CSV table of C-alpha atoms in Angstrom, one decimal:
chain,number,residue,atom,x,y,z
A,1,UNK,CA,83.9,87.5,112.7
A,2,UNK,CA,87.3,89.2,111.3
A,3,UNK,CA,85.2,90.9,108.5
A,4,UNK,CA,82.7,92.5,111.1
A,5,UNK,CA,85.3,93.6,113.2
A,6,UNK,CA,87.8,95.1,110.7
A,7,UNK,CA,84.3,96.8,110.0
A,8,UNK,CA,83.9,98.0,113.7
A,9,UNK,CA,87.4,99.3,113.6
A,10,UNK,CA,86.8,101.2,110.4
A,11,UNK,CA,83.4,102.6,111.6
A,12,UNK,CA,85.4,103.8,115.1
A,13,UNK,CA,87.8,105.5,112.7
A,14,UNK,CA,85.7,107.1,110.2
A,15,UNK,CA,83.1,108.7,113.0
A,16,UNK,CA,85.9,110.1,115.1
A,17,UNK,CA,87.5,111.6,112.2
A,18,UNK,CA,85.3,113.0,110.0
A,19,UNK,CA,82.2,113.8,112.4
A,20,UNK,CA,84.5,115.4,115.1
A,21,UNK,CA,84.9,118.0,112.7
A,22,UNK,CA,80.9,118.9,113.4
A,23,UNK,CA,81.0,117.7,116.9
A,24,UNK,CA,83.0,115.6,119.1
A,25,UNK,CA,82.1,112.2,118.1
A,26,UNK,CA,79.4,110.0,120.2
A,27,UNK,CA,79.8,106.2,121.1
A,28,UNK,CA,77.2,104.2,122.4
A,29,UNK,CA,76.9,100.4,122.9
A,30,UNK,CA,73.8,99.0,124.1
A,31,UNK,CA,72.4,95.7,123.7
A,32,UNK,CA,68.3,93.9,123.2
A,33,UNK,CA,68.0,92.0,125.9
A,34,UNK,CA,65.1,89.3,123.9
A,35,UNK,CA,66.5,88.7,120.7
A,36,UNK,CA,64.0,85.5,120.2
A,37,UNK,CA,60.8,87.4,119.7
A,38,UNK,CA,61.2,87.4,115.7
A,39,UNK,CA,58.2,86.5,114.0
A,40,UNK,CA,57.2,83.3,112.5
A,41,UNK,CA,56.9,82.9,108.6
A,42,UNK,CA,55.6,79.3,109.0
A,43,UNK,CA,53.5,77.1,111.8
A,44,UNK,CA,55.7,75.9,113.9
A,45,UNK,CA,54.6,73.4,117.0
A,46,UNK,CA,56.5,72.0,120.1
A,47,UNK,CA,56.0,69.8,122.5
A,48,UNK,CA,55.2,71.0,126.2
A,49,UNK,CA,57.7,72.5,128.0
A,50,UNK,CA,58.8,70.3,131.4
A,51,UNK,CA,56.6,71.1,134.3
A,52,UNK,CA,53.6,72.0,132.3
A,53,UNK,CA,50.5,69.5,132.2
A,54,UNK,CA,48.0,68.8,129.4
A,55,UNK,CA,44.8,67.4,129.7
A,56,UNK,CA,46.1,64.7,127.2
A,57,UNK,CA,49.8,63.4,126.3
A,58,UNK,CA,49.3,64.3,122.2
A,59,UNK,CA,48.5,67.9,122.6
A,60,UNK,CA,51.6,70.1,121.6
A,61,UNK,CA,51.9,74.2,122.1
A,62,UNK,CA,51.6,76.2,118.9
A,63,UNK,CA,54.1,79.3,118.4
A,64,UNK,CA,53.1,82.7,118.3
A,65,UNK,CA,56.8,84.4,118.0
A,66,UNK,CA,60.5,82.1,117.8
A,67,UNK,CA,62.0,81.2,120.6
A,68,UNK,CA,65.7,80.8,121.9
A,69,UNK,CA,66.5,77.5,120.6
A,70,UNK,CA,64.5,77.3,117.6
A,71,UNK,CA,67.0,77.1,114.3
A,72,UNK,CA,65.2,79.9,112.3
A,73,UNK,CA,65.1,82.1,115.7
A,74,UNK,CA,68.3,83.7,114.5
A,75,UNK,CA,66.8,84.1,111.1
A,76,UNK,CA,63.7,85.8,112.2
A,77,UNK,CA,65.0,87.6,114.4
A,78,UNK,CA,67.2,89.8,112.4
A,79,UNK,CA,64.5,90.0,109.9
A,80,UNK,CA,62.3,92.2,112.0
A,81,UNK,CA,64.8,94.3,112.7
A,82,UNK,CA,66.3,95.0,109.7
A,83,UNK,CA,63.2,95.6,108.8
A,84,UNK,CA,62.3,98.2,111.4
A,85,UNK,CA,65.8,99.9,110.5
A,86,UNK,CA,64.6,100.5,107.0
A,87,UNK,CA,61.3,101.7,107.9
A,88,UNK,CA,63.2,104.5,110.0
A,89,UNK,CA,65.1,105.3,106.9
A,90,UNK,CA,68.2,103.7,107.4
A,91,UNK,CA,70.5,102.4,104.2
A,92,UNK,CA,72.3,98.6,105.0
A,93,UNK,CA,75.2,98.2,103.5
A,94,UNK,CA,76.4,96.0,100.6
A,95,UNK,CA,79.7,95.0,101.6
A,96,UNK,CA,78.5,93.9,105.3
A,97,UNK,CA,74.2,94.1,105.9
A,98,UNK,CA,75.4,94.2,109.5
A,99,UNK,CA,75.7,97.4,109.1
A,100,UNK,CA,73.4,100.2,108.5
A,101,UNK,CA,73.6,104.4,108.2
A,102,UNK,CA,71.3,107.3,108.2
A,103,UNK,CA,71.9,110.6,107.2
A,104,UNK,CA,69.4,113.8,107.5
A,105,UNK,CA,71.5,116.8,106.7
A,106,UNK,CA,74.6,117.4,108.6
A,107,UNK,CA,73.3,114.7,111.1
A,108,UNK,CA,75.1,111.1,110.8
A,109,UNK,CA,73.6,108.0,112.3
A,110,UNK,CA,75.4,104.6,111.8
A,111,UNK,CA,74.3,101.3,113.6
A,112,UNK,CA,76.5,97.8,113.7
A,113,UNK,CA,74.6,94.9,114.7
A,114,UNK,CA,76.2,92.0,116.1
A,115,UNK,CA,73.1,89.1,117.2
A,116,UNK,CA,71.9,91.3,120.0
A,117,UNK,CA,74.5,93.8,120.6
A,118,UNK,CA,74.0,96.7,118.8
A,119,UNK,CA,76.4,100.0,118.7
A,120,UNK,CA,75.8,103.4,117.9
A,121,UNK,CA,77.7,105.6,116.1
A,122,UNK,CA,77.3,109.4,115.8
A,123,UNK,CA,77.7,113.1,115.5
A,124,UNK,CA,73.9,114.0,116.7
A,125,UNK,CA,72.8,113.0,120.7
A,126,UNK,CA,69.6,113.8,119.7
A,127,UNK,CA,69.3,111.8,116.8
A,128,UNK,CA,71.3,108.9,118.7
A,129,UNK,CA,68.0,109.1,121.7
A,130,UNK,CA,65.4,109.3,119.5
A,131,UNK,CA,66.3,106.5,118.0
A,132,UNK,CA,66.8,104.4,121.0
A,133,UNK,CA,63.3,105.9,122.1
A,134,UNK,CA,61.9,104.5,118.7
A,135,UNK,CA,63.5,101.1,118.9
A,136,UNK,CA,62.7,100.7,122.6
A,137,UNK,CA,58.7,100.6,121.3
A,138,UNK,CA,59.4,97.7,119.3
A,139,UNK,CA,62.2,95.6,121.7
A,140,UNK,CA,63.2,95.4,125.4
A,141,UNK,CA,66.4,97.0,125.3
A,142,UNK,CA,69.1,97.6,127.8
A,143,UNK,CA,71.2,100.8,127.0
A,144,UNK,CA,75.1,99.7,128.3
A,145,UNK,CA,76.7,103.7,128.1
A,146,UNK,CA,79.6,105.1,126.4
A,147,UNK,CA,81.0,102.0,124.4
A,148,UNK,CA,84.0,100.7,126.4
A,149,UNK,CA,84.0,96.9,125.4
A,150,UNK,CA,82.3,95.2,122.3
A,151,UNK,CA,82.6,91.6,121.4
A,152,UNK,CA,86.3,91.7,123.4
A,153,UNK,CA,87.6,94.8,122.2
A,154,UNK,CA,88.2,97.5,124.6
A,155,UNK,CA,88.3,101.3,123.7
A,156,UNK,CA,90.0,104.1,125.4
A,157,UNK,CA,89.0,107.7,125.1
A,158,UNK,CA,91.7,110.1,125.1
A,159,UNK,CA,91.1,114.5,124.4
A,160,UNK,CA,92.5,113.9,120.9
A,161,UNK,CA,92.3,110.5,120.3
A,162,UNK,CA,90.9,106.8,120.9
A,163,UNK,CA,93.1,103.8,121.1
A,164,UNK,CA,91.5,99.8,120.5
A,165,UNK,CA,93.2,97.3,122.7
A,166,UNK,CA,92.1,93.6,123.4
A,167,UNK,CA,94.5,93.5,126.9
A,168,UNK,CA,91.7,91.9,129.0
A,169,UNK,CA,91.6,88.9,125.5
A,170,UNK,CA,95.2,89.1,125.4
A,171,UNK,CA,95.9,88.3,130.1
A,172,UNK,CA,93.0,85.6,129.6
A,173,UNK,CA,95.3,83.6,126.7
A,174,UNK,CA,98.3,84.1,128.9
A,175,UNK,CA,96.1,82.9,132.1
A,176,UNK,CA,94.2,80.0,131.1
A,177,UNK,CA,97.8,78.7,129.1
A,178,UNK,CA,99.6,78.7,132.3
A,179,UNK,CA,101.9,81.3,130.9
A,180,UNK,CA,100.7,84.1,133.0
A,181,UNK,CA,103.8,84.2,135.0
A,182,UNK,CA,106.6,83.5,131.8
A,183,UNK,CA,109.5,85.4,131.4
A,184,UNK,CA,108.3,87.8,128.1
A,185,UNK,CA,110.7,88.4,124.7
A,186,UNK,CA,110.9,91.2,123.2
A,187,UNK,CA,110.3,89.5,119.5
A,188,UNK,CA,107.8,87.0,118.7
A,189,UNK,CA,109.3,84.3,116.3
A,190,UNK,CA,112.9,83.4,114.9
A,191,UNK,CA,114.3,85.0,112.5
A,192,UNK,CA,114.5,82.7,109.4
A,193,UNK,CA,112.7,79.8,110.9
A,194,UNK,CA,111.8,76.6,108.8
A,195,UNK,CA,109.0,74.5,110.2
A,196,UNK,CA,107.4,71.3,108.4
A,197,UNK,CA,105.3,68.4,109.3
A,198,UNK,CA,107.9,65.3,110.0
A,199,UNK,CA,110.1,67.1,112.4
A,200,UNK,CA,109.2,66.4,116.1
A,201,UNK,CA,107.0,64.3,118.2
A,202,UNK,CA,103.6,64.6,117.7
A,203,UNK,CA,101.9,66.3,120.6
A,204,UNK,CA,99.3,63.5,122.4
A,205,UNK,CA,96.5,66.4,122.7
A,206,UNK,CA,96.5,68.5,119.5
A,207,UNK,CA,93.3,70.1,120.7
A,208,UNK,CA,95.1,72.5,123.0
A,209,UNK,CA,97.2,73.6,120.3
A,210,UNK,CA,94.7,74.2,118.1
A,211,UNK,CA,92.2,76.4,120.8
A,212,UNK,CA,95.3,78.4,121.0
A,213,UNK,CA,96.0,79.5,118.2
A,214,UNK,CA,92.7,79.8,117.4
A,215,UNK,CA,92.6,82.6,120.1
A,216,UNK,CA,95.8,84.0,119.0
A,217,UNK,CA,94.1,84.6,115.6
A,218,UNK,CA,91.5,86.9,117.3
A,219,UNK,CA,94.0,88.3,119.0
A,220,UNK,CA,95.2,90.0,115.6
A,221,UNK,CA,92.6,91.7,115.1
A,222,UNK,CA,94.4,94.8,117.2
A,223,UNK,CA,98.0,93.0,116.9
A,224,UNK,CA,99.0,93.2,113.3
A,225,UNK,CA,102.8,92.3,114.2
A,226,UNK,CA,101.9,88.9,115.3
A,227,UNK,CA,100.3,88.0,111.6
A,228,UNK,CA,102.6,86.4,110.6
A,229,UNK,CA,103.8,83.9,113.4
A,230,UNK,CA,100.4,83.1,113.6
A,231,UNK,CA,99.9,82.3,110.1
A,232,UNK,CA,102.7,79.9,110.2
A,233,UNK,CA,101.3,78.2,113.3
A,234,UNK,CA,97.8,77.9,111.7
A,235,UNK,CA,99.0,76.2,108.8
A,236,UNK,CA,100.2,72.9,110.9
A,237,UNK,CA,96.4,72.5,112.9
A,238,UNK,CA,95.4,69.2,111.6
A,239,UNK,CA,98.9,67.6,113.0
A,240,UNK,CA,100.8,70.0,115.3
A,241,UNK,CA,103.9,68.6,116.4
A,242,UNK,CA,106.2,69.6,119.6
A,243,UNK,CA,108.7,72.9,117.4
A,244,UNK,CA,105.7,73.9,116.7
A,245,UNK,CA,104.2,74.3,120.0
A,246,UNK,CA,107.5,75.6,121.2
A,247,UNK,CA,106.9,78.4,118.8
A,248,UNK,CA,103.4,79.3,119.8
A,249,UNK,CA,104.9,79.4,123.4
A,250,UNK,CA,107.8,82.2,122.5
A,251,UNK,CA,104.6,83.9,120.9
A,252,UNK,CA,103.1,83.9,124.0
A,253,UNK,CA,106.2,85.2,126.1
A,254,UNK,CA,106.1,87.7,123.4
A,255,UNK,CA,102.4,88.8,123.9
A,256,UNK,CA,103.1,88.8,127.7
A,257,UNK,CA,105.6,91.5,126.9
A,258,UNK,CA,103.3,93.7,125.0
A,259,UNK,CA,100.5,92.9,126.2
A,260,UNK,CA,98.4,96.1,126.6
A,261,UNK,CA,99.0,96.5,122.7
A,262,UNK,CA,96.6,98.0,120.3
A,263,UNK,CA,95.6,100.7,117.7
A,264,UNK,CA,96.1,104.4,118.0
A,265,UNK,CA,93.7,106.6,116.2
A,266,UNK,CA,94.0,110.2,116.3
A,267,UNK,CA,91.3,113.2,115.4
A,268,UNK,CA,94.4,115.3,114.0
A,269,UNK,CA,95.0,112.6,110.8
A,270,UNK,CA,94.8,113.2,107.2
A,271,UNK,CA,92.3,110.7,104.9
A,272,UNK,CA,95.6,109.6,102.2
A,273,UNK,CA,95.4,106.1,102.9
A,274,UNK,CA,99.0,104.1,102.1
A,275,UNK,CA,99.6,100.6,101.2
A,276,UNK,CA,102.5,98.7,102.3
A,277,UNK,CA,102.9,95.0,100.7
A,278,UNK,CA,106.1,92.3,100.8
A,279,UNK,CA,106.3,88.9,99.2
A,280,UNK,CA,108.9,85.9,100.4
A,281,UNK,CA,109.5,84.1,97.0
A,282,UNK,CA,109.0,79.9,97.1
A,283,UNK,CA,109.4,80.5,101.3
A,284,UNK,CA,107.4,77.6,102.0
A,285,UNK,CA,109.4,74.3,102.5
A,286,UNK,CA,106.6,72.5,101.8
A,287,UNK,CA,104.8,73.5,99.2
A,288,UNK,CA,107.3,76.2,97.2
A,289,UNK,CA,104.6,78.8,97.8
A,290,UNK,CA,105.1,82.1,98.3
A,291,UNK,CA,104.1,84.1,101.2
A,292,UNK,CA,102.4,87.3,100.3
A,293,UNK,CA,101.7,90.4,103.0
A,294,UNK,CA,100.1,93.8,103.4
A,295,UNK,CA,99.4,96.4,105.9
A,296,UNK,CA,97.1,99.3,104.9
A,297,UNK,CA,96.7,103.0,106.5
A,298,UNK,CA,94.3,105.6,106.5
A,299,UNK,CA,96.7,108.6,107.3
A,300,UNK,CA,98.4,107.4,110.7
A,301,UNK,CA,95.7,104.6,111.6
A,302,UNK,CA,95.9,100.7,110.6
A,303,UNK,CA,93.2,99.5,108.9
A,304,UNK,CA,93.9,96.6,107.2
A,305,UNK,CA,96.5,93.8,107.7
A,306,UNK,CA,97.1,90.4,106.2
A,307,UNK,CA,99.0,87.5,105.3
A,308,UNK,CA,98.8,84.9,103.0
A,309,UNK,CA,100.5,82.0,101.3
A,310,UNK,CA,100.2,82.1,97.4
């Protein structure tokens, strides 16, 4: 999930910068509304759905297409259209075959795929229609407009710029954590703070802990300055213990302060992309590991973030 979206982010990035320079770049999300009709490779047979009567109780239905449900559905599915994207001339790519681009002279096409969302990238409307007009003789689609939200990320268009937020994401974690109404902090952890695994009760319901910061890892996807926090956090799933809960909840004050937080990128940038990197020598009480870091730009933009213990 992290890899395709650092991918989405990328593809936002590179369309608006280098094909505004043809034309103002075009967004469009739209999603196939059956993605079960895959064809088969092999027989497969079920038994009758309920409701629906046989002359005798040991005859079973035979599939013609997959079905929702069905464990090679998925499978199949994506099959037949990668396959119909290659046909059309498109080229998948080999560091994620989510993703796919066509190019026929100064006209750029690119296509992510995420299970039955799809969104469309490019500097030609007229290339972007006839191929939904293609597609549409193969699947039932459902065209959803300008692209304003994919898979919980929410994009703002601006004369000169777009900006990537996950604010709705970010209101939800406050909301369903009871912390919708805390009073926010300007920072999100303690400077210089130690945690381990003896110190503290544990907590009597770790799975609450755990779906949060599991939500709070998504949640950097457009929040690189809560990396780190969360990375400490993650580290104590299997037995979280009551600091570091208290932690997590000064991460959420923090998040309710910033809340609307998210990625700027402008059409005036340059394409010199800078690397910024930090290590914490033997910072881990535990295990005397270090704790490594990056952040990388392409001119003014984020595009890459991380942090990691040796």
């Amino acid at each position: 999930m992290t890899l395709l979206l650092l991918l989405l982010k990328s593809l936002l990035l590179d369309v608006f910068l280098q094909l505004s320079q043809l034309d103002n770049g075009i967004f469009s999300n739209w999603m196939l509304t059956m993605p079960s009709y895959g064809n088969l490779d092999e027989e497969v047979y079920m038994s009758p759905p309920p409701g629906y009567s046989t002359p005798t109780s040991t005859q079973v239905c035979h599939l013609q297409k997959s079905i929702y449900g069905l464990k090679q559905a998925s499978r199949n599915w994506l099959f037949k259209l990668y396959s119909i994207l290659l046909v059309m001339g498109f080229i998948q790519s080999q560091a994620d075959h989510s993703f796919f681009k066509l190019s026929q002279g100064q006209s750029s096409t690119f296509i992510l795929v995420y299970v039955d969302d799809i969104l469309i990238a490019g500097n030609d409307l007229s290339a972007i229609n006839n191929f939904k007009t293609m597609l549409a003789h193969h699947f039932q689609i459902k065209d959803l407009g300008k692209l304003k939200y994919f898979l919980g990320l929410e994009v703002a268009y601006f004369p000169i710029s777009i900006f990537l937020n996950q604010s709705k994401y970010a209101l939800d974690i406050l909301a369903d954590s009871g912390h919708l109404g805390t009073r926010p902090t300007t920072f999100p952890m303690e400077q210089n703070l130690k945690l381990n695994n003896a110190d503290g009760d544990l907590l009597p319901d770790p799975s609450s802990f755990q779906r949060l910061v599991g939500r709070l890892i998504y949640l950097t996807i457009t929040h690189p300055d809560i990396v780190f926090p969360v990375n400490i956090q993650s580290q104590f799933m299997h037995q979280p213990r009551q600091p570091h809960y208290d932690v997590v909840v000064r991460l959420l004050c923090y998040i309710k302060f910033t809340p609307g937080q998210g990625l700027f990128f402008p059409t005036s940038n340059n394409l010199q992309v800078s690397a910024y990197s930090d290590s914490d020598w033997a910072s881990c009480p535990l295990t005397r590991r270090s704790t490594i870091g990056f952040f990388i730009q392409l001119g003014t933009s984020p595009i890459s973030w991380r942090t990691k213990k040796q």
